[in-house]
Structure formats: structure tokens, C-alpha cells
Amino acid sequence: MIGYVCKYTPIEIFESMGIPTCRIEPDVTNFDQADAFMHPNICSFTKGVLEDVMAKDYEGIILTTCCDSIRRLYDVLKVQFPDKFIYLLDVPRKVNEFSIGLYEKQIKDMLEVYTTYSNQSYQEKQVYEYIMNPTKASDTKTSANSKDNAVNIGLMGARLSKGTVDLLQRSNINIIYNVTCTGLQRQYKLNSNRILYSYADELLKQFPCMRMEDAKNRKEYVEKYRNQINGIIYHTVKFCDNYSYEYAYFKDVMQLPILKIETDYTRQCAGQIKTRVEAFVESLEVSNHIENRRKQKKQSGDVKMFVLGIDSGSTSTNAVILNEKKEMVAHEVLRTGPKSGESAERILEQILEKANLKREDIDTIVSTGYGRVSIPFADENVTEISCHGKGANYLNPNVRTILDIGGQDSKVIKLNEAGEVVDFVMNDKCAAGTGRFLEMMAKTLELDISELGPISLNWKEDIDISSMCSVFAESEVISLIALNKEKGDIAHGLHKSIAAKSYSLMRRVGLKSGYMMTGGVAKNPGVVKAVEERIGEKLYISEEPEIVGALGAALFAF
């Protein structure tokens, strides 16, 4: 079997010879072997390909000169597999008569090397017949799901793994087009008199990747579908800057909602992508997320109705009960235990007791947060992005920018005048700047987490914590303790570093006046003050900032 990674690879020639081909789709959980042979900052897709090749028995691998990472992969494979057919095709960047002829020669040179390697040769007529056969099974285009009441989405950017595409298709979206690296269908029309030349021409004239000179025309393709889609999901691979630049460009010039998802091509990315996609779909307000579960009860002042929202977070589990007038009847906050489902059961019992209600009095239960899918008694679940937006708007309609710092992630949500989510960014790949980070630092300083904020307000020496990595920051704090620095000064430095990281996230969605801070860290006056100094404006802090997500979940039941 011949493995390949790029859509410009002439795989049909090998298939016409009866040699199976396989587009390599890494499905890995780590890069243990790749890290031993490659620099850690090499594209994670490239490292995933190396892991895949080392785990499977390919006869050969065909790579293209699409980027420096793939060139380095070629170097490694040539050394590690000297007895296999490892070939690097030099794909021209331009598409003109000269470059087509040049690529035709590149393909012929590759086939000569393969003939010497395998003693198998190709016949041009056989290639022509195979390619022109409409039943051939090469790369296929992602087809639209055609779901009713679903969001119509275009996929762009760097290549998407099959697992990620499957995840998207399981969401409430129709994929109208997929112009990621390998998303388009391979259907060619060849000239029977110049078979390889016309084949090279067809290969080069595919929807251009970012390496090609014609990449500037990618916007024109997308414009044709403007009226058919509700938004764009743009994928980038970690350390792949080209597509990150294009995303920034499209975000500025396209008058369409765009969601950026970045993966490192490992299985672990699925949960993060799922949350982002669901929140994006909800923000477009096309699909129906909440069914009528009120069992024929009508919302009126004469009919009693109660709804419950549960926010299952990594640090705390929060609950809110609203009545038919959307008035808060009760709220509860408790520490999340080792199992989110059990924590949800406990908080349900506690809040029902506080509200003097029974389980059957609750008409609808909506869950949110990372543990939302682990709550079996919930009628519906909604992402925390949408719930924080709705909860914040309920508490203060003037809020336009929400900074939510929870136990394991930080997020910034941008609202419009109607209180709808129009943009958001998340930092959930690092503990730095979260509640867990502060808990670690408080433990290092031998303080209770509740003492960290107040003690920092009385700082005297302005200390900078240079590292935002939780591990390195802890080492830095230990060094400061050894230098006999005051705990309040160190705490102030930590809060400044969190404020800097938060400010960076806020700038990514755009600084818009009307700021609110939610999550458990909003109870830390030191962090609040540091953020306020950064943005030059007061933050709105609700009476109980940890329940904003649960409040929004309850509001989704109406």
C-alpha cells in the first residue's frame, strides 16, 4: 500500500496499476516516537503521520513539498526506512503551461524511481481508462447532511481529520462545502493525446492550498456560497501559521460568523472541538435546542412553573431554580466531586430542599458546563458559552464583554445589544490563569485560597511573575519566597499575570465597553482589581458570580 498526505499526489496512477493507496489520517494520543526524531515545534499533523507510518506496514510513502515540516518528515523517513519507497514530489506553486510541463516531468521521474524499486510499470492508456471511469474510488467530497432546521456551514483551513469531520456531521449542521486541504472531490477530464500532461494540469488546478500562488483567489470561491451558508468553521493545526494568517484575514473581510478551531491532531481534541462547535451553532440561532417539555403546562401568572439550570464545572457545580415569571427562587453552589453526575444529584437534592420543592415540581432541567452530558436527569444540555451569555444579559442588559475564569478554563464572550453571543474565545489547553492555577499558588504560599485576594490588595513591592506556565510560575514563586519577598507582593504579581492573560483573550474578540466577570475567580478582589486596571473600566460582578452559567441554562428552558 502507498501512503500519501497531499491532494496533489498522483495516486490514480498507482491505483491503475492495482496498487492500493491510502490517505494517511493519523489517529494518535501522543507523539512519543515523533518527538524523539523531530523538533517539538514541528507541525503536530506531521508528527502524527510519522507515528502512523511507524505503526503500519506501508510499501511506500509519497510526500509533497507543501511545507518545511513535510520536508523534515521526508528526511526522517528516508533514514528510518531505507528499504521502502519514500519519495518527495516538488509541486510547482504556479499554474501555467511551463509549471504543468514541469510537474508532468516530476511525476514521470517519480514513476521511474518506483519502477526501479518495484519492477512494476504503468501504461498511460491504463491510467486514462482508470481516471475516466466514474466508479473509481478516490478522495470524496464531504456531502451535506441535509438535516432539517440545521445550520449550513462551510469548512475551510488546514486538513481536518476524519474523526473531526464525523464529529461535525453528528452536530446539528449541514456541511455545504469542504475546502480544507483534502476536502474536494478528485474528478478530472483528461486529454487522451496528452494524458500525463492533462493529468498534471488537473491536479494543479484543484482548489488551491495556501502554498499555491492562486491562494489569493480562495475568497472568490467562498463568496459564491455566501447566501447558502450561515457561517464558516475554520480549522488550523497547531504550529501551522499559514492558515492562522488566512483565518485572521477572512475574519476581517467576510461578513459571516467564523469559528476557528485549532487541533493538534490527537484524539483528545474532540471534547474541546465539540464545545466550540455546539456554542457556535447555538449562537447562530438556527436549530431548536430546547423542546417543549412542560407537559402541556402553559406559562402564565396563574400556572405555577419551575425550571432548573445546572452548571457542572470542574471546580464547582451550580444550580438555579426560576419560576414562571423568570424570578430566581433558589440557587446553590457546591464543590464538584470526582464524578460530575453524582455532584449534580447532590445539588439537585439540596436546591429542591432549599426551595421547598419536589422533583416532580420541576418542569424542565437544562444542564451546561463540561459535565453537562453526564447528568442523566437533564432534559436538555446547552454549552456554557450560550448559557453565560444569556445569564449575563439577564443580570445586566448593558454587558457586552464577559470574562469567565473558571476552575480549568478561561473564556471571553462578546454579546450584541440583544444579548446574543456574537463571538467567543477559550483557553482550555493550559491551567495558567484559571482557578486551579490560583489554588496551586495559594498552596505554595501556604495560604487559603480565600486569603489570596485580600492580601494582594496591600502590596508594597511591584513584582512581575514572568512565566504564565503553572509549573514554571510555581518555581518562580518558590524562588521569590527564598528571596524573602512578602506574600502580598507575590500574590499581587500573580494577579497581574492573570490580568495580562485575560486582557490578551479579551483583545481577541475586541474590547467593547460593558464588562462583566463571572466564575469563581470573580470572588477574588485582587484579580478583579488587576483586570480593571488593565481595561481601564469597572467590572460588573453579580452577587454570586458562580451561578451565571446555571442561570442562563435555566433561562434556556423558556
Coordinates of C-alpha atoms in Angstrom, one line a residue:
M1 CA 0.0 0.0 0.0
I2 CA 1.2 3.5 -0.9
G3 CA 0.5 6.2 1.8
Y4 CA 0.2 9.8 0.9
V5 CA -0.9 13.1 2.6
C6 CA -1.5 15.7 -0.1
K7 CA -4.3 16.2 -2.7
Y8 CA -1.7 17.0 -5.4
T9 CA -0.3 13.4 -5.2
P10 CA -1.0 11.5 -8.4
I11 CA -2.4 8.4 -6.7
E12 CA -4.6 7.4 -9.6
I13 CA -1.6 6.2 -11.5
F14 CA -0.7 3.7 -8.7
E15 CA -4.4 2.7 -8.4
S16 CA -4.5 2.0 -12.2
M17 CA -1.6 -0.4 -11.6
G18 CA -3.6 -2.3 -9.0
I19 CA -1.6 -0.8 -6.1
P20 CA -3.9 0.3 -3.2
T21 CA -3.4 3.8 -1.9
C22 CA -4.3 5.3 1.5
R23 CA -4.5 9.0 2.5
I24 CA -2.8 9.0 5.9
E25 CA -5.2 10.1 8.7
P26 CA -3.3 9.9 12.0
D27 CA -5.3 8.7 14.9
V28 CA -2.9 9.1 17.9
T29 CA -2.9 10.0 21.5
N30 CA 0.7 11.1 21.8
F31 CA 3.9 11.8 19.8
D32 CA 6.4 9.7 21.8
Q33 CA 8.3 8.4 18.8
A34 CA 7.9 11.5 16.7
D35 CA 9.4 13.7 19.5
A36 CA 12.4 11.5 19.5
F37 CA 13.1 12.1 15.8
M38 CA 11.7 15.6 15.2
H39 CA 11.8 19.1 16.8
P40 CA 8.9 19.5 19.3
N41 CA 7.6 22.6 17.4
I42 CA 7.1 20.7 14.2
C43 CA 3.5 20.6 12.9
S44 CA 1.5 18.1 15.0
F45 CA -0.1 16.6 11.9
T46 CA 3.4 15.9 10.5
K47 CA 4.3 14.2 13.8
G48 CA 1.1 12.2 13.7
V49 CA 1.9 11.0 10.2
L50 CA 5.3 9.8 11.4
E51 CA 3.6 7.9 14.3
D52 CA 1.2 6.3 11.8
V53 CA 3.9 5.3 9.3
M54 CA 6.0 3.7 12.1
A55 CA 3.0 1.8 13.4
K56 CA 1.8 0.4 10.0
D57 CA 3.3 -1.5 7.1
Y58 CA 3.2 0.8 4.1
E59 CA 5.1 -0.3 1.0
G60 CA 5.9 3.4 0.4
I61 CA 5.1 6.9 1.2
I62 CA 4.7 9.8 -1.2
L63 CA 5.1 13.3 0.2
T64 CA 5.0 16.8 -1.4
T65 CA 6.9 20.0 -0.9
C66 CA 3.9 21.7 0.7
C67 CA 5.8 22.9 3.8
D68 CA 9.0 22.7 5.7
S69 CA 7.5 20.2 8.2
I70 CA 6.7 17.7 5.5
R71 CA 10.3 18.2 4.1
R72 CA 11.7 17.3 7.6
L73 CA 9.3 14.3 7.7
Y74 CA 10.8 13.1 4.4
D75 CA 14.3 13.4 5.8
V76 CA 13.3 11.3 8.8
L77 CA 11.5 8.6 6.8
K78 CA 14.4 8.2 4.4
V79 CA 16.7 7.5 7.3
Q80 CA 14.3 5.3 9.3
F81 CA 13.0 3.3 6.3
P82 CA 15.9 3.0 3.8
D83 CA 14.4 -0.1 2.1
K84 CA 11.0 1.5 1.4
F85 CA 9.8 3.7 -1.4
I86 CA 9.9 7.1 0.1
Y87 CA 9.5 9.9 -2.4
L88 CA 9.2 13.7 -2.2
L89 CA 7.3 15.4 -5.1
D90 CA 8.2 19.0 -5.8
V91 CA 4.9 20.7 -6.5
P92 CA 5.1 23.9 -8.5
R93 CA 3.5 27.0 -6.8
K94 CA 2.2 28.5 -10.1
V95 CA -0.2 27.0 -12.6
N96 CA 0.9 27.8 -16.2
E97 CA 2.0 25.9 -19.2
F98 CA 5.6 25.7 -18.1
S99 CA 4.7 24.6 -14.5
I100 CA 2.3 22.0 -15.8
G101 CA 5.1 20.5 -18.0
L102 CA 7.5 20.7 -15.1
Y103 CA 5.1 18.8 -12.8
E104 CA 4.5 16.2 -15.6
K105 CA 8.2 15.6 -15.6
Q106 CA 8.3 15.4 -11.8
I107 CA 5.6 12.7 -12.0
K108 CA 7.5 10.7 -14.7
D109 CA 10.7 10.9 -12.6
M110 CA 8.8 9.5 -9.6
L111 CA 7.4 6.7 -11.7
E112 CA 10.9 5.8 -13.0
V113 CA 12.1 5.5 -9.4
Y114 CA 9.1 3.4 -8.4
T115 CA 9.6 1.1 -11.5
T116 CA 13.2 0.5 -10.4
Y117 CA 12.1 -0.1 -6.8
S118 CA 9.2 -2.5 -7.6
N119 CA 9.7 -3.8 -11.1
Q120 CA 6.2 -2.6 -11.9
S121 CA 5.5 -0.1 -14.7
Y122 CA 2.5 1.9 -15.7
Q123 CA 0.7 2.2 -19.0
E124 CA -0.7 5.7 -20.0
K125 CA -3.8 4.2 -21.6
Q126 CA -4.5 2.2 -18.5
V127 CA -4.1 5.4 -16.4
Y128 CA -6.5 7.2 -18.8
E129 CA -9.2 4.5 -18.6
Y130 CA -8.9 4.3 -14.8
I131 CA -9.2 8.1 -14.2
M132 CA -12.1 8.5 -16.7
N133 CA -14.0 5.6 -15.1
P134 CA -16.8 7.3 -13.0
T135 CA -16.9 4.4 -10.5
K136 CA -13.3 4.9 -9.3
A137 CA -12.9 5.3 -5.6
S138 CA -10.6 8.2 -4.8
D139 CA -11.0 11.0 -2.3
T140 CA -14.6 12.0 -1.9
K141 CA -16.1 15.3 -1.0
T142 CA -17.9 15.7 2.3
S143 CA -21.5 15.6 1.5
A144 CA -24.2 17.7 3.1
N145 CA -26.2 16.1 5.8
S146 CA -29.5 17.9 4.7
K147 CA -30.8 17.9 8.3
D148 CA -34.0 19.9 8.9
N149 CA -33.6 23.1 11.0
A150 CA -29.8 22.8 10.9
V151 CA -27.1 25.3 10.4
N152 CA -25.5 25.5 7.0
I153 CA -21.7 25.6 7.4
G154 CA -18.7 25.9 5.1
L155 CA -15.4 24.2 6.2
M156 CA -12.1 25.9 5.5
G157 CA -8.5 25.9 6.5
A158 CA -6.0 23.1 7.2
R159 CA -6.8 19.5 6.7
L160 CA -9.5 18.0 9.0
S161 CA -9.2 14.5 10.4
K162 CA -11.9 12.1 9.6
G163 CA -12.8 11.9 13.3
T164 CA -13.3 15.7 13.4
V165 CA -15.4 15.7 10.2
D166 CA -17.6 12.9 11.7
L167 CA -18.0 14.9 14.9
L168 CA -19.1 17.9 12.9
Q169 CA -21.6 15.8 10.9
R170 CA -23.1 14.4 14.2
S171 CA -23.7 18.0 15.2
N172 CA -26.8 19.9 14.1
I173 CA -25.1 21.2 10.9
N174 CA -25.2 20.7 7.2
I175 CA -21.7 20.9 5.6
I176 CA -22.3 22.8 2.4
Y177 CA -18.7 22.7 1.2
N178 CA -15.4 21.4 2.5
V179 CA -12.4 23.3 1.1
T180 CA -9.9 22.2 3.7
C181 CA -6.6 20.6 2.4
T182 CA -8.2 17.4 1.3
G183 CA -11.8 18.2 1.2
L184 CA -12.6 18.4 -2.5
Q185 CA -13.5 15.6 -4.9
R186 CA -11.0 14.3 -7.4
Q187 CA -12.8 14.3 -10.8
Y188 CA -10.7 15.0 -13.8
K189 CA -11.2 15.3 -17.6
L190 CA -8.1 14.2 -19.5
N191 CA -6.8 14.7 -23.0
S192 CA -6.3 11.2 -24.5
N193 CA -3.4 12.6 -26.6
R194 CA -1.5 14.1 -23.7
I195 CA -2.6 12.0 -20.8
L196 CA 0.1 12.8 -18.2
Y197 CA 0.3 16.5 -19.1
S198 CA -3.5 16.9 -18.8
Y199 CA -3.5 14.9 -15.6
A200 CA -0.8 17.2 -14.1
D201 CA -2.9 20.1 -15.2
E202 CA -6.0 18.8 -13.5
L203 CA -4.0 18.1 -10.3
L204 CA -2.6 21.6 -10.1
K205 CA -5.9 23.3 -10.9
Q206 CA -7.6 22.0 -7.8
F207 CA -8.9 24.4 -5.2
P208 CA -5.5 26.0 -4.2
C209 CA -3.9 25.2 -0.9
M210 CA -2.1 28.1 0.9
R211 CA 1.2 27.2 -0.7
M212 CA -0.1 28.0 -4.2
E213 CA 0.1 31.4 -5.9
D214 CA -3.6 31.2 -6.7
A215 CA -4.4 31.1 -2.9
K216 CA -5.4 34.7 -3.3
N217 CA -8.5 33.5 -5.2
R218 CA -9.8 31.4 -2.3
K219 CA -12.0 34.3 -1.2
E220 CA -13.8 34.3 -4.5
Y221 CA -14.7 30.7 -4.1
V222 CA -16.2 31.3 -0.7
E223 CA -18.1 34.4 -1.9
K224 CA -20.1 32.2 -4.3
Y225 CA -21.6 30.3 -1.4
R226 CA -22.3 33.4 0.8
N227 CA -26.1 33.1 0.5
Q228 CA -26.1 29.4 1.1
I229 CA -24.3 29.3 4.5
N230 CA -24.9 30.7 8.0
G231 CA -21.2 30.6 9.0
I232 CA -17.7 29.2 8.5
I233 CA -15.8 26.7 10.6
Y234 CA -12.1 27.4 10.0
H235 CA -9.6 24.7 11.1
T236 CA -5.9 25.3 11.9
V237 CA -3.3 22.8 13.0
K238 CA -1.1 23.7 15.9
F239 CA 2.2 25.4 14.7
C240 CA 0.7 25.8 11.1
D241 CA 1.0 29.6 10.7
N242 CA -0.2 29.9 7.1
Y243 CA -3.8 29.0 7.9
S244 CA -3.8 31.1 11.0
Y245 CA -2.9 34.1 8.9
E246 CA -5.7 33.4 6.4
Y247 CA -8.2 33.0 9.3
A248 CA -7.3 36.4 10.5
Y249 CA -7.8 37.8 7.0
F250 CA -11.2 36.1 6.5
K251 CA -12.4 37.2 9.9
D252 CA -11.8 40.8 8.8
V253 CA -13.1 40.7 5.3
M254 CA -16.0 38.2 5.4
Q255 CA -19.3 39.4 6.7
L256 CA -20.1 36.0 8.1
P257 CA -19.7 34.4 11.6
I258 CA -16.4 32.4 11.6
L259 CA -15.4 29.9 14.3
K260 CA -11.7 29.0 14.5
I261 CA -10.9 25.5 15.9
E262 CA -7.3 24.5 16.4
T263 CA -6.3 20.9 16.9
D264 CA -3.0 19.1 17.5
Y265 CA -4.4 16.1 15.5
T266 CA -4.8 13.9 18.6
R267 CA -8.0 12.1 19.8
Q268 CA -8.0 14.3 22.9
C269 CA -9.1 17.4 20.9
A270 CA -12.6 16.0 20.4
G271 CA -14.1 17.4 23.7
Q272 CA -12.7 20.9 23.1
I273 CA -14.0 21.0 19.5
K274 CA -17.4 19.7 20.5
T275 CA -17.9 22.5 23.0
R276 CA -16.8 25.2 20.5
V277 CA -19.0 23.8 17.6
E278 CA -22.1 23.5 19.8
A279 CA -21.6 27.0 21.1
F280 CA -21.1 28.3 17.5
V281 CA -24.3 26.6 16.3
E282 CA -26.3 27.9 19.3
S283 CA -25.0 31.5 18.6
L284 CA -26.4 31.3 15.1
E285 CA -29.8 30.5 16.5
V286 CA -31.0 28.3 13.7
S287 CA -31.5 25.0 15.4
N288 CA -34.0 24.3 18.2
H289 CA -32.1 23.4 21.3
I290 CA -35.0 23.2 23.8
E291 CA -38.1 21.1 23.1
N292 CA -41.4 21.9 24.9
R293 CA -41.1 19.7 28.0
R294 CA -43.6 21.4 30.2
K295 CA -46.1 18.6 29.8
Q296 CA -48.9 20.8 28.5
K297 CA -48.5 23.4 31.2
K298 CA -48.8 27.0 29.9
Q299 CA -46.6 29.9 31.0
S300 CA -48.9 32.3 32.8
G301 CA -49.2 34.0 36.1
D302 CA -52.0 31.6 37.1
V303 CA -50.0 28.4 36.5
K304 CA -47.1 27.6 38.7
M305 CA -44.0 26.5 36.8
F306 CA -40.4 25.9 37.9
V307 CA -37.3 25.3 35.8
L308 CA -33.8 24.3 36.9
G309 CA -30.4 25.0 35.4
I310 CA -27.3 23.1 36.4
D311 CA -23.8 24.2 35.6
S312 CA -21.4 21.2 36.0
G313 CA -17.9 22.7 36.2
S314 CA -14.6 21.2 37.0
T315 CA -14.4 23.0 40.4
S316 CA -18.0 23.8 41.4
T317 CA -21.4 22.5 40.5
N318 CA -24.0 25.3 40.5
A319 CA -27.8 25.3 40.3
V320 CA -30.6 27.9 39.8
I321 CA -34.4 27.5 40.0
L322 CA -36.6 30.0 38.3
N323 CA -40.4 30.4 38.4
E324 CA -42.8 31.1 35.6
K325 CA -42.0 34.8 35.9
K326 CA -38.3 34.1 35.5
E327 CA -37.7 35.1 39.1
M328 CA -34.9 33.3 41.0
V329 CA -36.5 31.0 43.6
A330 CA -33.2 29.5 44.8
H331 CA -29.6 29.0 43.9
E332 CA -26.9 26.6 45.2
V333 CA -23.1 26.2 44.8
L334 CA -21.1 23.1 45.9
R335 CA -17.7 21.7 45.2
T336 CA -17.6 19.2 42.3
G337 CA -16.6 15.8 43.4
P338 CA -14.7 13.1 41.5
K339 CA -17.9 12.3 39.5
S340 CA -19.9 15.1 37.9
G341 CA -23.1 13.1 37.8
E342 CA -23.0 12.4 41.5
S343 CA -22.3 16.1 42.2
A344 CA -25.3 17.0 40.1
E345 CA -27.5 14.6 42.1
R346 CA -26.4 16.1 45.4
I347 CA -27.0 19.7 44.3
L348 CA -30.4 18.7 43.0
E349 CA -31.4 17.4 46.4
Q350 CA -30.0 20.5 48.2
I351 CA -31.6 23.1 46.0
L352 CA -35.0 21.3 46.0
E353 CA -34.9 21.3 49.8
K354 CA -33.9 25.0 49.9
A355 CA -36.8 25.9 47.6
N356 CA -39.2 23.6 49.4
L357 CA -40.0 21.8 46.1
K358 CA -40.2 18.2 45.0
R359 CA -38.6 16.7 41.9
E360 CA -42.0 16.5 40.1
D361 CA -42.5 20.2 40.6
I362 CA -39.7 20.9 38.1
D363 CA -40.9 21.2 34.6
T364 CA -37.6 21.3 32.7
I365 CA -34.0 20.8 33.7
V366 CA -31.2 22.1 31.5
S367 CA -27.6 21.3 32.1
T368 CA -24.4 23.1 31.0
G369 CA -20.7 23.1 31.7
Y370 CA -18.1 20.4 30.9
G371 CA -20.1 17.8 32.8
R372 CA -23.4 18.6 31.2
V373 CA -23.6 15.3 29.2
S374 CA -23.0 13.3 32.4
I375 CA -26.3 14.4 34.0
P376 CA -28.8 11.8 33.1
F377 CA -31.9 13.5 34.5
A378 CA -31.4 16.7 32.5
D379 CA -34.0 17.2 29.7
E380 CA -31.5 19.2 27.5
N381 CA -27.9 20.4 27.6
V382 CA -26.5 23.7 26.2
T383 CA -22.9 24.9 26.1
E384 CA -21.6 27.1 28.8
I385 CA -20.8 29.8 26.2
S386 CA -24.5 30.3 25.3
C387 CA -25.6 30.0 29.0
H388 CA -23.1 32.6 30.3
G389 CA -24.3 35.0 27.6
K390 CA -28.0 34.5 28.4
G391 CA -27.3 34.7 32.2
A392 CA -25.2 37.8 31.9
N393 CA -27.8 39.6 29.8
Y394 CA -30.5 38.7 32.4
L395 CA -28.5 40.2 35.2
N396 CA -27.3 43.3 33.4
P397 CA -28.5 44.1 29.8
N398 CA -25.7 46.6 29.4
V399 CA -23.0 43.8 29.4
R400 CA -21.2 43.4 26.1
T401 CA -18.0 41.5 27.1
I402 CA -17.9 38.6 29.6
L403 CA -14.7 37.4 31.2
D404 CA -15.3 34.0 32.7
I405 CA -12.5 32.4 34.7
G406 CA -13.4 29.0 36.0
G407 CA -11.6 26.1 37.5
Q408 CA -10.0 24.7 34.4
D409 CA -10.5 27.3 31.6
S410 CA -10.9 30.9 30.8
K411 CA -13.2 32.3 28.2
V412 CA -14.3 35.7 26.8
I413 CA -17.7 36.1 25.3
K414 CA -18.9 39.0 23.2
L415 CA -22.6 40.0 23.2
N416 CA -24.6 42.3 21.0
E417 CA -27.2 44.8 22.0
A418 CA -29.8 42.0 22.1
G419 CA -27.7 39.9 24.5
E420 CA -26.8 37.3 21.8
V421 CA -23.4 35.7 21.6
V422 CA -21.6 37.1 18.5
D423 CA -18.0 35.9 19.3
F424 CA -16.0 34.0 21.9
V425 CA -12.6 32.7 22.6
M426 CA -11.5 30.0 25.0
N427 CA -8.3 29.0 26.7
D428 CA -8.7 25.4 27.9
K429 CA -5.4 23.8 27.0
C430 CA -3.4 25.2 29.9
A431 CA -4.2 25.6 33.6
A432 CA -2.4 29.0 33.7
G433 CA -4.7 31.9 34.6
T434 CA -7.5 29.7 36.0
G435 CA -8.9 28.8 39.4
R436 CA -6.6 25.7 39.5
F437 CA -3.6 28.0 38.9
L438 CA -4.6 30.2 41.9
E439 CA -5.2 27.2 44.1
M440 CA -1.7 25.9 43.3
M441 CA -0.2 29.3 44.0
A442 CA -2.1 29.7 47.3
K443 CA -0.9 26.3 48.4
T444 CA 2.7 27.2 47.6
L445 CA 2.3 30.5 49.6
E446 CA 0.7 28.4 52.5
L447 CA -2.5 30.5 52.2
D448 CA -6.1 29.6 52.0
I449 CA -7.5 30.4 48.5
S450 CA -9.9 32.9 50.1
E451 CA -6.9 34.8 51.6
L452 CA -5.1 35.3 48.3
G453 CA -7.2 38.2 47.0
P454 CA -7.4 40.4 50.1
I455 CA -3.7 40.0 51.0
S456 CA -2.7 41.1 47.5
L457 CA -4.5 44.5 47.8
N458 CA -2.0 45.7 50.4
W459 CA 1.1 45.1 48.2
K460 CA 4.2 47.3 48.5
E461 CA 6.7 46.0 46.0
D462 CA 5.5 45.7 42.4
I463 CA 6.7 42.2 41.5
D464 CA 6.3 40.7 38.0
I465 CA 5.7 37.0 37.5
S466 CA 7.3 36.4 34.1
S467 CA 6.1 32.9 33.5
M468 CA 2.4 32.0 32.9
C469 CA 3.0 28.3 32.8
S470 CA 1.7 26.8 36.1
V471 CA 4.7 24.7 36.6
F472 CA 7.3 27.4 35.9
A473 CA 5.3 30.0 37.8
E474 CA 5.3 27.8 40.9
S475 CA 9.1 27.6 40.6
E476 CA 9.3 31.3 40.2
V477 CA 7.1 31.8 43.3
I478 CA 9.3 29.4 45.3
S479 CA 12.4 31.5 44.3
L480 CA 10.6 34.7 45.4
I481 CA 9.8 33.1 48.8
A482 CA 13.5 32.2 49.1
L483 CA 14.4 35.8 48.5
N484 CA 12.1 36.7 51.4
K485 CA 9.5 38.6 49.4
E486 CA 6.2 39.4 51.0
K487 CA 3.3 37.1 50.3
G488 CA 1.1 40.0 49.4
D489 CA 3.6 41.3 46.9
I490 CA 3.9 37.8 45.3
A491 CA 0.1 37.4 45.2
H492 CA -0.2 40.8 43.5
G493 CA 2.3 39.7 40.9
L494 CA 0.3 36.6 40.2
H495 CA -2.9 38.5 39.8
K496 CA -1.3 40.9 37.4
S497 CA -0.1 37.9 35.3
I498 CA -3.7 36.6 35.2
A499 CA -5.0 40.0 34.2
A500 CA -2.5 40.2 31.4
K501 CA -3.5 36.8 30.1
S502 CA -7.2 37.7 30.4
Y503 CA -6.6 41.0 28.6
S504 CA -5.0 39.2 25.7
L505 CA -8.1 36.9 25.4
M506 CA -10.4 40.0 25.5
R507 CA -8.5 41.7 22.8
R508 CA -9.0 38.7 20.5
V509 CA -12.8 39.3 20.5
G510 CA -12.5 43.1 20.6
L511 CA -12.6 45.3 23.7
K512 CA -16.2 46.5 24.0
S513 CA -17.3 48.6 27.0
G514 CA -19.7 47.0 29.4
Y515 CA -17.5 44.4 31.1
M516 CA -18.6 41.6 33.4
M517 CA -16.6 38.9 35.2
T518 CA -18.1 35.6 36.1
G519 CA -16.8 32.3 37.6
G520 CA -15.3 31.6 40.9
V521 CA -12.2 33.8 40.3
A522 CA -14.5 36.8 40.2
K523 CA -14.7 36.4 44.0
N524 CA -11.0 37.3 44.2
P525 CA -10.8 41.1 44.7
G526 CA -7.1 41.1 43.7
V527 CA -7.8 39.6 40.3
V528 CA -10.8 41.9 39.8
K529 CA -8.8 45.0 40.5
A530 CA -5.9 43.9 38.3
V531 CA -8.2 43.2 35.4
E532 CA -10.0 46.6 35.9
E533 CA -6.6 48.4 35.8
R534 CA -5.9 46.6 32.5
I535 CA -9.1 47.5 30.8
G536 CA -9.5 50.9 32.4
E537 CA -13.1 50.3 33.4
K538 CA -15.0 48.8 36.3
L539 CA -16.2 45.2 36.0
Y540 CA -19.8 44.3 36.8
I541 CA -19.7 41.5 39.4
S542 CA -23.0 39.9 40.3
E543 CA -23.9 38.9 43.9
E544 CA -23.0 35.3 43.1
P545 CA -20.7 35.2 40.0
E546 CA -20.5 31.4 40.0
I547 CA -24.2 30.8 39.1
V548 CA -24.3 32.9 35.9
G549 CA -24.0 29.8 33.7
A550 CA -26.6 27.9 35.7
L551 CA -28.9 30.9 35.5
G552 CA -28.5 31.0 31.7
A553 CA -29.2 27.3 31.5
A554 CA -32.5 27.8 33.4
L555 CA -33.4 30.7 31.1
F556 CA -33.0 28.4 28.1
A557 CA -36.0 26.4 29.3
F558 CA -38.3 29.3 28.5

